[in-house]
């Protein structure tokens, strides 16, 4: 009995702990957010452009296949805008050269009757920092369907070393990633949808009579030889059976014992520099392999997106049929195969080669072509190329349908939250089905589409786990149709289903595959074992273990010499590797200075205290140089030779945070600033225009919030990248007085700016904490000001909203003379030299080298090859920025904002500035204090600290 | 003269018991090296102005004068630390004992499970960061989301950023964190009690479990109770990591500032090692006397 109440007490105590927190929450309840204000029906029709699927429905393409072929060359153009006709370029005649400006070339085409064509493009890229060429095709002056508006021509890349050459190694015998370079070559590309949503090429329908066709680019340079309109009949391929019969008639001289392997990590062409050789040491049968050093022996990291291909060169000793086999690993997609298209000498040999599936294989396997019967390919004696290109195959229709559903999903979610807000009152009747009369039809249509996808998937009988995900969504959609009044309460689930769906779509889209080698052999040759047996593996592991006693891993450079400088890098492992290879390739020998590079994350102070500081520190955060310089730990750089030349390559403001008492203590590396991001589709739906000034921004925000959506402002209590500094500078206020001995926060401009800033939170209740990426994606937050590097996050990780958002300069403030001031502040990292360094000349050479535009650009680009576009480098060096692969329009808008960037200086005690601005901000937004008093109080605290610090270091 | 004799006799004692001293030496050596010396160094630096890069400059009692007379933030830190030490601490201490006592009544399998659960916050070290997720200020944070779904609030509460909410949240987390501190020693103490005494007690007229607890269990557990109390004091005075991880350093309007954070704010953000040492010395003195007080209080247990 006693035990009983004791247990009860135990439970009671734990319950009390949990609830003590909740009761606190209740007291803090805030009554803002009453959505009664929205009573009018928000029936907004979502206008979508025509898709290719719909386009095909409107025409009878099959009845209108034309037998003729139309050739559009540089000779028969109708109109050329911003491009140049050339009689000859790299062996081709009558071409059009298109430069780095938006250009358009138009042809006139006459057809005698309505005809349907596929399109081929013959072109050569001009070497350029971009990674692919975007273009669009117009028919009679407009894009006939949206897929033709976003087309892509690949650029071919190669490792910059000869095929016979071995990979270069570092001091320990580890292979170094070969440098990547563009290899412009004449190529022919059939026009496909750029994401692989359509299995077949895209076609256009020409009406009888005169038509015009235009090819327009946005600024990536190329030379266009011709555009060919051809009959879809020509796309028909032989089946393997026909192919085999056809080629059996030719000579058959293949030697019986022919067997050759081609190392897959050494392709002759690739579509992206990210497809560089990687390594795997899990198996001794990998070629090449070594127990003690890194051998780059496989390829395929990042080889998973539609359209990417790798091309190899093979050589047949005699004409005849050959077996083609691949040693591969596909350990990511358990449910389905990874699909590739096989090209031999640039064309697909037979129908089956359009879709070669690499089944799930956790370890390595050897696969020959064909499923039940093996496929052989016929090769004439001599060199040939084979190419594997990522395709979606069967899945293209499924992915397409799912994407359509997902798009609908987002739009419905948005329309619902405009009525209910993201956290609906579940006790209230919203009458959603009356507010959005088409809702149930749309939901039913979505459910039907999902069901059709499910049927397609289940048709193969092996994708059961996949379809479960869909089941859940279908059930919810159907019950929404039946019981629309339950929608508000299940809204969050509805939204998370949306996320599930988009994750699912991208999992279907990626087609990962890694290759070790390719085998070209005679028909009946024996295939090697893909993996070593248990004992071989064990022996290999033992060797690896033994080699750990002799290898050195800690530092990235070979022997110590007298002229060795020590460089600390405050960044990540990939950055270390890239910087190492850069130093190896273009610093060491050129200057005869050895560099010991270390990856270290710690405050420098301890190392200075222990007298173990480096010569150079790279990647240090914005506030540290001045803080340490104050204490005499940093070398000032103004006097060094060539400093002014370096400075001239930067934004005029970039050095300001690193200047103390007129001396510069660091060279900026990165510099980032805010830009405004908005969803074009939602702005269009709501009839909003892009805000140019803060007044407009305030009004637009009001409308967005009225529709239960959010607006995002950056908020940071650590640096000067919030909105407050932007407002202060735009209004003509300043942070510090002229001598930088105190804050200049007593001016009207500053106080008004502070009010404007806090008003966003107190009057419009902006969220202080938010997940920008997700809310921008779902459309809950259609307007947000964020760091410009966010652009790439969105471009890479949110494919479903491609083309539905844009980046603009931040809102400005109108000046009395009618101009608008778009000033914003920036943050970044820097490199600096320690005052105690005993190799200052060598160190300065390193700093100069590192800050030069070529090295900064090269570093950024190499980093991007390895980490992908989402990790795009944001150099402070403006000349280097020109080399970073932004498209022209993106670059222009970033540069426009950059010209308005102003930096705020670091003064002794700077940490107190941001800290106390934040304190004042919270006092106003969370405790409803008067903005003037709060700002004054905390500013006086800051001034005290600045004075104290200045006295301490004898600066007064 | 007398002194000299004493010294000689101490040396004499050492020579006599040299084996004990040899055995004591390793611990003593490291104790002096890593505990006594740093404390003395801190004491020295507390009278200087030292930024870790330039040599220390002797400034007398300037640091202390500033600390007690000028530093408003120190007062907040002191207040918060005292709340942790004298309110949260005893609550934890009592709760830990109650839980240990209750768990002691469970069957051995269940007891093991319960011990694991209660001790896990201590074992897991940095696990308190899950509270940052639970108390996220975002509208989709766990508690905010829950409360909004229940219709209790309409706007997210800024748990860890609003000056008013920080301390309550920190107290909850601190209680959760330090329940395990004394808990394990209490469980051990309860297991180690002599069962025969309870029988004797009931014959001698013990009427209920509370009398049993006070007169029999507590006196037997005195060493464990003292150990638990000292540990509790130490952990309560040195609350800091929780606050910096959850509310940031510095926290908004210094609402979550504790003495330890104040030390690290001055030591590692502003590089004012001298001033930070002065704060540390104050903290040391506070802890020392609190321990004395606790020992005194506990000596009254069971009497």
Short mmCIF file of N, CA and C in Angstrom, two decimals, chain A residues 409-528:
data_model
loop_
_atom_site.label_atom_id
_atom_site.label_comp_id
_atom_site.label_asym_id
_atom_site.label_seq_id
_atom_site.Cartn_x
_atom_site.Cartn_y
_atom_site.Cartn_z
N UNK A 409 -0.21 21.02 -54.64
CA UNK A 409 -0.19 20.91 -53.19
C UNK A 409 0.21 22.24 -52.56
N UNK A 410 1.33 22.79 -53.04
CA UNK A 410 1.82 24.05 -52.47
C UNK A 410 0.80 25.15 -52.68
N UNK A 411 0.22 25.17 -53.87
CA UNK A 411 -0.70 26.26 -54.15
C UNK A 411 -1.96 26.14 -53.28
N UNK A 412 -2.44 24.91 -53.09
CA UNK A 412 -3.62 24.74 -52.24
C UNK A 412 -3.31 25.11 -50.80
N UNK A 413 -2.13 24.66 -50.34
CA UNK A 413 -1.75 24.97 -48.97
C UNK A 413 -1.73 26.48 -48.75
N UNK A 414 -1.16 27.17 -49.73
CA UNK A 414 -1.07 28.61 -49.61
C UNK A 414 -2.45 29.24 -49.56
N UNK A 415 -3.34 28.75 -50.43
CA UNK A 415 -4.67 29.35 -50.44
C UNK A 415 -5.41 29.06 -49.14
N UNK A 416 -5.15 27.88 -48.57
CA UNK A 416 -5.81 27.58 -47.30
C UNK A 416 -5.28 28.47 -46.18
N UNK A 417 -3.95 28.60 -46.10
CA UNK A 417 -3.46 29.41 -44.97
C UNK A 417 -3.83 30.88 -45.12
N UNK A 418 -4.11 31.31 -46.32
CA UNK A 418 -4.58 32.69 -46.45
C UNK A 418 -5.90 32.85 -45.71
N UNK A 419 -6.64 31.78 -45.57
CA UNK A 419 -7.90 31.85 -44.85
C UNK A 419 -7.71 31.50 -43.38
N UNK A 420 -6.92 30.46 -43.12
CA UNK A 420 -6.89 29.95 -41.75
C UNK A 420 -5.66 30.34 -40.96
N UNK A 421 -4.61 30.84 -41.59
CA UNK A 421 -3.29 31.05 -41.01
C UNK A 421 -2.63 29.70 -40.75
N UNK A 422 -1.33 29.73 -40.49
CA UNK A 422 -0.62 28.44 -40.38
C UNK A 422 -0.97 27.69 -39.11
N UNK A 423 -1.50 28.39 -38.09
CA UNK A 423 -1.94 27.65 -36.92
C UNK A 423 -3.41 27.97 -36.69
N UNK A 424 -4.27 27.25 -37.40
CA UNK A 424 -5.70 27.58 -37.36
C UNK A 424 -6.30 27.33 -35.97
N UNK A 425 -7.34 28.07 -35.70
CA UNK A 425 -8.12 27.84 -34.50
C UNK A 425 -9.04 26.66 -34.79
N UNK A 426 -8.79 25.54 -34.12
CA UNK A 426 -9.53 24.34 -34.51
C UNK A 426 -11.00 24.38 -34.06
N UNK A 427 -11.32 25.34 -33.23
CA UNK A 427 -12.72 25.39 -32.77
C UNK A 427 -13.57 26.31 -33.64
N UNK A 428 -12.96 26.75 -34.71
CA UNK A 428 -13.67 27.74 -35.50
C UNK A 428 -14.00 27.14 -36.86
N UNK A 429 -15.17 27.53 -37.40
CA UNK A 429 -15.57 27.06 -38.71
C UNK A 429 -15.06 28.01 -39.77
N UNK A 430 -14.21 27.54 -40.64
CA UNK A 430 -13.66 28.44 -41.64
C UNK A 430 -14.42 28.37 -42.97
N UNK A 431 -15.24 27.33 -43.14
CA UNK A 431 -15.95 27.13 -44.41
C UNK A 431 -15.02 27.18 -45.60
N UNK A 432 -13.92 26.46 -45.49
CA UNK A 432 -12.93 26.50 -46.56
C UNK A 432 -13.52 26.11 -47.91
N UNK A 433 -14.43 25.09 -47.87
CA UNK A 433 -14.96 24.61 -49.15
C UNK A 433 -15.83 25.67 -49.84
N UNK A 434 -16.33 26.62 -49.04
CA UNK A 434 -17.11 27.70 -49.67
C UNK A 434 -16.18 28.81 -50.14
N UNK A 435 -15.17 29.08 -49.32
CA UNK A 435 -14.20 30.11 -49.69
C UNK A 435 -13.43 29.74 -50.96
N UNK A 436 -13.09 28.45 -51.06
CA UNK A 436 -12.39 28.00 -52.27
C UNK A 436 -13.27 26.95 -52.94
N UNK A 437 -14.18 27.40 -53.80
CA UNK A 437 -15.18 26.45 -54.33
C UNK A 437 -14.57 25.30 -55.12
N UNK A 438 -13.40 25.53 -55.73
CA UNK A 438 -12.84 24.47 -56.57
C UNK A 438 -12.04 23.46 -55.76
N UNK A 439 -11.99 23.68 -54.45
CA UNK A 439 -11.08 22.89 -53.63
C UNK A 439 -11.27 21.38 -53.78
N UNK A 440 -12.53 20.94 -53.63
CA UNK A 440 -12.71 19.49 -53.62
C UNK A 440 -12.36 18.86 -54.96
N UNK A 441 -12.66 19.59 -56.05
CA UNK A 441 -12.29 19.07 -57.36
C UNK A 441 -10.78 18.95 -57.49
N UNK A 442 -10.10 19.99 -57.02
CA UNK A 442 -8.64 19.98 -57.14
C UNK A 442 -8.04 18.85 -56.32
N UNK A 443 -8.56 18.69 -55.10
CA UNK A 443 -8.03 17.63 -54.24
C UNK A 443 -8.28 16.27 -54.86
N UNK A 444 -9.49 16.10 -55.42
CA UNK A 444 -9.80 14.81 -56.02
C UNK A 444 -8.89 14.53 -57.21
N UNK A 445 -8.65 15.56 -57.99
CA UNK A 445 -7.78 15.40 -59.15
C UNK A 445 -6.37 14.98 -58.71
N UNK A 446 -5.91 15.60 -57.61
CA UNK A 446 -4.59 15.23 -57.11
C UNK A 446 -4.56 13.78 -56.68
N UNK A 447 -5.60 13.39 -55.93
CA UNK A 447 -5.65 12.01 -55.45
C UNK A 447 -5.67 11.05 -56.63
N UNK A 448 -6.42 11.40 -57.68
CA UNK A 448 -6.49 10.53 -58.84
C UNK A 448 -5.13 10.40 -59.52
N UNK A 449 -4.45 11.52 -59.61
CA UNK A 449 -3.14 11.48 -60.25
C UNK A 449 -2.19 10.61 -59.45
N UNK A 450 -2.24 10.77 -58.13
CA UNK A 450 -1.36 9.95 -57.29
C UNK A 450 -1.69 8.47 -57.46
N UNK A 451 -3.00 8.19 -57.59
CA UNK A 451 -3.39 6.79 -57.75
C UNK A 451 -2.85 6.23 -59.06
N UNK A 452 -2.86 7.08 -60.09
CA UNK A 452 -2.36 6.58 -61.37
C UNK A 452 -0.86 6.29 -61.27
N UNK A 453 -0.15 7.13 -60.52
CA UNK A 453 1.28 6.89 -60.32
C UNK A 453 1.49 5.58 -59.57
N UNK A 454 0.63 5.42 -58.55
CA UNK A 454 0.73 4.21 -57.75
C UNK A 454 0.53 2.98 -58.63
N UNK A 455 -0.44 3.07 -59.51
CA UNK A 455 -0.71 1.94 -60.40
C UNK A 455 0.50 1.66 -61.28
N UNK A 456 1.11 2.72 -61.77
CA UNK A 456 2.30 2.55 -62.61
C UNK A 456 3.42 1.86 -61.83
N UNK A 457 3.60 2.31 -60.59
CA UNK A 457 4.68 1.76 -59.77
C UNK A 457 4.41 0.30 -59.44
N UNK A 458 3.15 0.04 -59.10
CA UNK A 458 2.84 -1.32 -58.69
C UNK A 458 2.78 -2.27 -59.87
N UNK A 459 2.63 -1.69 -61.05
CA UNK A 459 2.64 -2.51 -62.25
C UNK A 459 3.87 -3.40 -62.32
N UNK A 460 4.98 -2.90 -61.82
CA UNK A 460 6.19 -3.69 -61.84
C UNK A 460 6.28 -4.65 -60.67
N UNK A 461 5.39 -4.42 -59.69
CA UNK A 461 5.29 -5.36 -58.59
C UNK A 461 6.43 -5.35 -57.60
N UNK A 462 7.34 -4.36 -57.69
CA UNK A 462 8.42 -4.43 -56.71
C UNK A 462 8.67 -3.12 -55.98
N UNK A 463 7.79 -2.17 -56.14
CA UNK A 463 8.05 -0.90 -55.48
C UNK A 463 7.09 -0.65 -54.32
N UNK A 464 6.78 -1.69 -53.58
CA UNK A 464 5.73 -1.59 -52.57
C UNK A 464 6.04 -0.55 -51.50
N UNK A 465 7.27 -0.51 -51.05
CA UNK A 465 7.59 0.43 -49.98
C UNK A 465 7.34 1.86 -50.45
N UNK A 466 7.66 2.12 -51.70
CA UNK A 466 7.46 3.45 -52.24
C UNK A 466 6.00 3.87 -52.19
N UNK A 467 5.14 2.95 -52.60
CA UNK A 467 3.76 3.35 -52.75
C UNK A 467 3.08 3.57 -51.41
N UNK A 468 3.66 3.05 -50.34
CA UNK A 468 3.10 3.31 -49.01
C UNK A 468 3.11 4.80 -48.71
N UNK A 469 4.20 5.46 -49.07
CA UNK A 469 4.29 6.90 -48.85
C UNK A 469 3.11 7.59 -49.53
N UNK A 470 2.84 7.15 -50.75
CA UNK A 470 1.77 7.77 -51.50
C UNK A 470 0.41 7.46 -50.88
N UNK A 471 0.26 6.21 -50.41
CA UNK A 471 -1.00 5.80 -49.77
C UNK A 471 -1.47 6.82 -48.76
N UNK A 472 -0.55 7.15 -47.87
CA UNK A 472 -0.87 8.06 -46.79
C UNK A 472 -1.41 9.39 -47.33
N UNK A 473 -0.75 9.88 -48.35
CA UNK A 473 -1.14 11.17 -48.91
C UNK A 473 -2.51 11.06 -49.58
N UNK A 474 -2.71 9.97 -50.31
CA UNK A 474 -3.98 9.78 -51.00
C UNK A 474 -5.13 9.72 -49.99
N UNK A 475 -4.90 8.96 -48.91
CA UNK A 475 -5.96 8.83 -47.90
C UNK A 475 -6.32 10.20 -47.35
N UNK A 476 -5.28 11.00 -47.08
CA UNK A 476 -5.59 12.31 -46.52
C UNK A 476 -6.35 13.19 -47.53
N UNK A 477 -5.91 13.14 -48.77
CA UNK A 477 -6.58 13.96 -49.78
C UNK A 477 -8.04 13.57 -49.91
N UNK A 478 -8.28 12.26 -49.93
CA UNK A 478 -9.66 11.81 -50.11
C UNK A 478 -10.54 12.20 -48.93
N UNK A 479 -9.95 12.11 -47.74
CA UNK A 479 -10.79 12.46 -46.59
C UNK A 479 -11.00 13.97 -46.52
N UNK A 480 -10.09 14.73 -47.10
CA UNK A 480 -10.31 16.18 -47.19
C UNK A 480 -11.50 16.47 -48.10
N UNK A 481 -11.60 15.68 -49.17
CA UNK A 481 -12.72 15.88 -50.07
C UNK A 481 -14.03 15.58 -49.36
N UNK A 482 -14.02 14.48 -48.60
CA UNK A 482 -15.26 14.09 -47.92
C UNK A 482 -15.60 14.99 -46.74
N UNK A 483 -14.56 15.33 -45.96
CA UNK A 483 -14.83 16.13 -44.76
C UNK A 483 -13.98 17.39 -44.77
N UNK A 484 -14.36 18.35 -45.58
CA UNK A 484 -13.52 19.56 -45.68
C UNK A 484 -13.41 20.32 -44.36
N UNK A 485 -14.35 20.11 -43.45
CA UNK A 485 -14.28 20.85 -42.19
C UNK A 485 -13.14 20.37 -41.30
N UNK A 486 -12.55 19.22 -41.64
CA UNK A 486 -11.42 18.77 -40.80
C UNK A 486 -10.10 19.34 -41.29
N UNK A 487 -10.13 20.08 -42.40
CA UNK A 487 -8.86 20.55 -42.96
C UNK A 487 -8.06 21.41 -41.98
N UNK A 488 -8.67 22.44 -41.36
CA UNK A 488 -7.85 23.29 -40.49
C UNK A 488 -7.08 22.50 -39.45
N UNK A 489 -7.75 21.51 -38.87
CA UNK A 489 -7.09 20.83 -37.77
C UNK A 489 -5.98 19.91 -38.27
N UNK A 490 -6.06 19.52 -39.54
CA UNK A 490 -5.04 18.60 -40.06
C UNK A 490 -4.08 19.31 -41.01
N UNK A 491 -4.05 20.63 -40.89
CA UNK A 491 -3.28 21.40 -41.85
C UNK A 491 -1.77 21.15 -41.76
N UNK A 492 -1.27 21.00 -40.54
CA UNK A 492 0.18 20.84 -40.42
C UNK A 492 0.60 19.51 -41.04
N UNK A 493 -0.28 18.53 -40.90
CA UNK A 493 0.00 17.24 -41.51
C UNK A 493 -0.03 17.36 -43.04
N UNK A 494 -0.96 18.16 -43.50
CA UNK A 494 -1.07 18.39 -44.93
C UNK A 494 0.23 18.99 -45.47
N UNK A 495 0.76 19.94 -44.70
CA UNK A 495 1.99 20.58 -45.12
C UNK A 495 3.17 19.62 -45.05
N UNK A 496 3.20 18.78 -44.01
CA UNK A 496 4.33 17.87 -43.92
C UNK A 496 4.24 16.80 -45.01
N UNK A 497 3.03 16.47 -45.42
CA UNK A 497 2.89 15.56 -46.56
C UNK A 497 3.47 16.17 -47.82
N UNK A 498 3.32 17.46 -47.93
CA UNK A 498 3.90 18.16 -49.07
C UNK A 498 5.41 17.98 -49.09
N UNK A 499 6.02 18.14 -47.91
CA UNK A 499 7.46 17.95 -47.80
C UNK A 499 7.84 16.51 -48.14
N UNK A 500 7.04 15.56 -47.60
CA UNK A 500 7.30 14.15 -47.89
C UNK A 500 7.29 13.92 -49.40
N UNK A 501 6.29 14.51 -50.03
CA UNK A 501 6.15 14.31 -51.47
C UNK A 501 7.35 14.87 -52.21
N UNK A 502 7.81 16.06 -51.81
CA UNK A 502 8.92 16.62 -52.58
C UNK A 502 10.20 15.85 -52.31
N UNK A 503 10.37 15.35 -51.08
CA UNK A 503 11.53 14.50 -50.81
C UNK A 503 11.47 13.24 -51.67
N UNK A 504 10.28 12.69 -51.76
CA UNK A 504 10.09 11.47 -52.53
C UNK A 504 10.42 11.70 -54.00
N UNK A 505 9.96 12.84 -54.51
CA UNK A 505 10.23 13.15 -55.91
C UNK A 505 11.73 13.25 -56.14
N UNK A 506 12.42 13.96 -55.24
CA UNK A 506 13.85 14.09 -55.52
C UNK A 506 14.56 12.75 -55.35
N UNK A 507 14.04 11.87 -54.47
CA UNK A 507 14.68 10.57 -54.35
C UNK A 507 14.47 9.75 -55.62
N UNK A 508 13.34 9.97 -56.29
CA UNK A 508 13.13 9.27 -57.56
C UNK A 508 14.03 9.84 -58.65
N UNK A 509 14.28 11.13 -58.56
CA UNK A 509 15.04 11.77 -59.62
C UNK A 509 16.52 11.43 -59.59
N UNK A 510 17.07 11.24 -58.41
CA UNK A 510 18.50 11.01 -58.40
C UNK A 510 18.81 9.57 -58.80
N UNK A 511 19.87 9.43 -59.56
CA UNK A 511 20.26 8.14 -60.12
C UNK A 511 21.73 7.89 -59.83
N UNK A 512 22.05 7.53 -58.59
CA UNK A 512 23.46 7.40 -58.23
C UNK A 512 24.10 6.14 -58.82
N UNK A 513 25.35 6.25 -59.15
CA UNK A 513 26.08 5.09 -59.68
C UNK A 513 27.57 5.37 -59.57
N UNK A 514 28.31 4.36 -59.09
CA UNK A 514 29.76 4.50 -59.05
C UNK A 514 30.37 3.41 -59.90
N UNK A 515 31.40 3.75 -60.63
CA UNK A 515 32.04 2.76 -61.49
C UNK A 515 33.50 2.61 -61.12
N UNK A 516 33.97 1.36 -61.18
CA UNK A 516 35.40 1.13 -60.97
C UNK A 516 36.10 0.98 -62.32
N UNK A 517 35.61 0.05 -63.14
CA UNK A 517 36.15 -0.04 -64.49
C UNK A 517 35.12 -0.59 -65.47
N UNK A 518 35.45 -0.48 -66.73
CA UNK A 518 34.58 -0.97 -67.79
C UNK A 518 35.35 -2.06 -68.51
N UNK A 519 34.66 -3.15 -68.85
CA UNK A 519 35.33 -4.25 -69.55
C UNK A 519 34.85 -4.30 -70.99
N UNK A 520 35.77 -4.37 -71.89
CA UNK A 520 35.44 -4.60 -73.28
C UNK A 520 36.11 -5.93 -73.62
N UNK A 521 35.29 -6.92 -74.01
CA UNK A 521 35.90 -8.23 -74.23
C UNK A 521 35.15 -8.97 -75.32
N UNK A 522 35.72 -10.08 -75.72
CA UNK A 522 35.04 -10.92 -76.70
C UNK A 522 33.83 -11.55 -76.04
N UNK A 523 32.93 -12.07 -76.87
CA UNK A 523 31.62 -12.52 -76.43
C UNK A 523 31.63 -13.48 -75.24
N UNK A 524 32.52 -14.45 -75.26
CA UNK A 524 32.42 -15.50 -74.25
C UNK A 524 33.57 -15.45 -73.24
N UNK A 525 34.20 -14.31 -73.14
CA UNK A 525 35.30 -14.23 -72.18
C UNK A 525 34.76 -14.33 -70.75
N UNK A 526 35.67 -14.69 -69.86
CA UNK A 526 35.23 -14.85 -68.47
C UNK A 526 35.29 -13.50 -67.75
N UNK A 527 34.31 -13.27 -66.88
CA UNK A 527 34.29 -11.99 -66.17
C UNK A 527 35.02 -12.12 -64.84
N UNK A 528 35.71 -11.09 -64.42
CA UNK A 528 36.45 -11.18 -63.15
C UNK A 528 35.51 -11.10 -61.95
#
